[in-house]
């Protein structure tokens, strides 16, 4: 009798697990921005659980959840969305204007400025527009903390000398600039201020380490 009772309990447990498994379904989708470009590394998580996935280089992802489950889609600098799981999802994320200015490029991705421990001075397009500079290098005066900008010579059109942490910088070399997410090694004096979304000046070894000799 005891053996029969155990068998019934095991059978019920097996049937319950099979029912729960049968409710799971694999859904696929693509995450893009408002321009239709794929977003790499976006997080897709089932709300209230640890079940989740990450979008690949093409913005594609797959996740196994119950039909109709709530999915939370998030990416740094973009507005978080909640959607119901369905077939062939196409999720369009828009930039979050309230947090975009707090995002910095760190070479291997982007991070919120509040969690970055390296020393990075960031100047946004709004900062540039407010100063209306003729040259980008002059725009850094007073906008980037810890950055010293001096005229290289008195000649018309001459570039500026930019140093971090004072004019006694080791090797007397210019810092590495990240302009709109791309490292710029040739200087920024010839760039049009109106074409720039953001400039980041890497001011220490931690922020420039990922770029190797270019940031030395």
mmCIF file of C-alpha atoms in Angstrom, residues 5-19:
data_model
loop_
_atom_site.group_PDB
_atom_site.id
_atom_site.type_symbol
_atom_site.label_atom_id
_atom_site.label_comp_id
_atom_site.label_asym_id
_atom_site.label_seq_id
_atom_site.Cartn_x
_atom_site.Cartn_y
_atom_site.Cartn_z
ATOM 1 C CA UNK A 5 1.077 5.613 -2.541
ATOM 2 C CA UNK A 6 4.673 6.571 -3.335
ATOM 3 C CA UNK A 7 4.171 5.606 -6.955
ATOM 4 C CA UNK A 8 1.073 7.792 -7.202
ATOM 5 C CA UNK A 9 2.915 10.759 -5.650
ATOM 6 C CA UNK A 10 5.841 10.319 -8.039
ATOM 7 C CA UNK A 11 3.451 10.082 -10.973
ATOM 8 C CA UNK A 12 1.650 13.265 -9.922
ATOM 9 C CA UNK A 13 4.942 15.130 -9.490
ATOM 10 C CA UNK A 14 6.090 13.977 -12.921
ATOM 11 C CA UNK A 15 2.833 15.058 -14.538
ATOM 12 C CA UNK A 16 3.029 18.483 -12.877
ATOM 13 C CA UNK A 17 6.595 19.012 -14.096
ATOM 14 C CA UNK A 18 5.639 17.932 -17.615
ATOM 15 C CA UNK A 19 2.701 20.349 -17.572
#
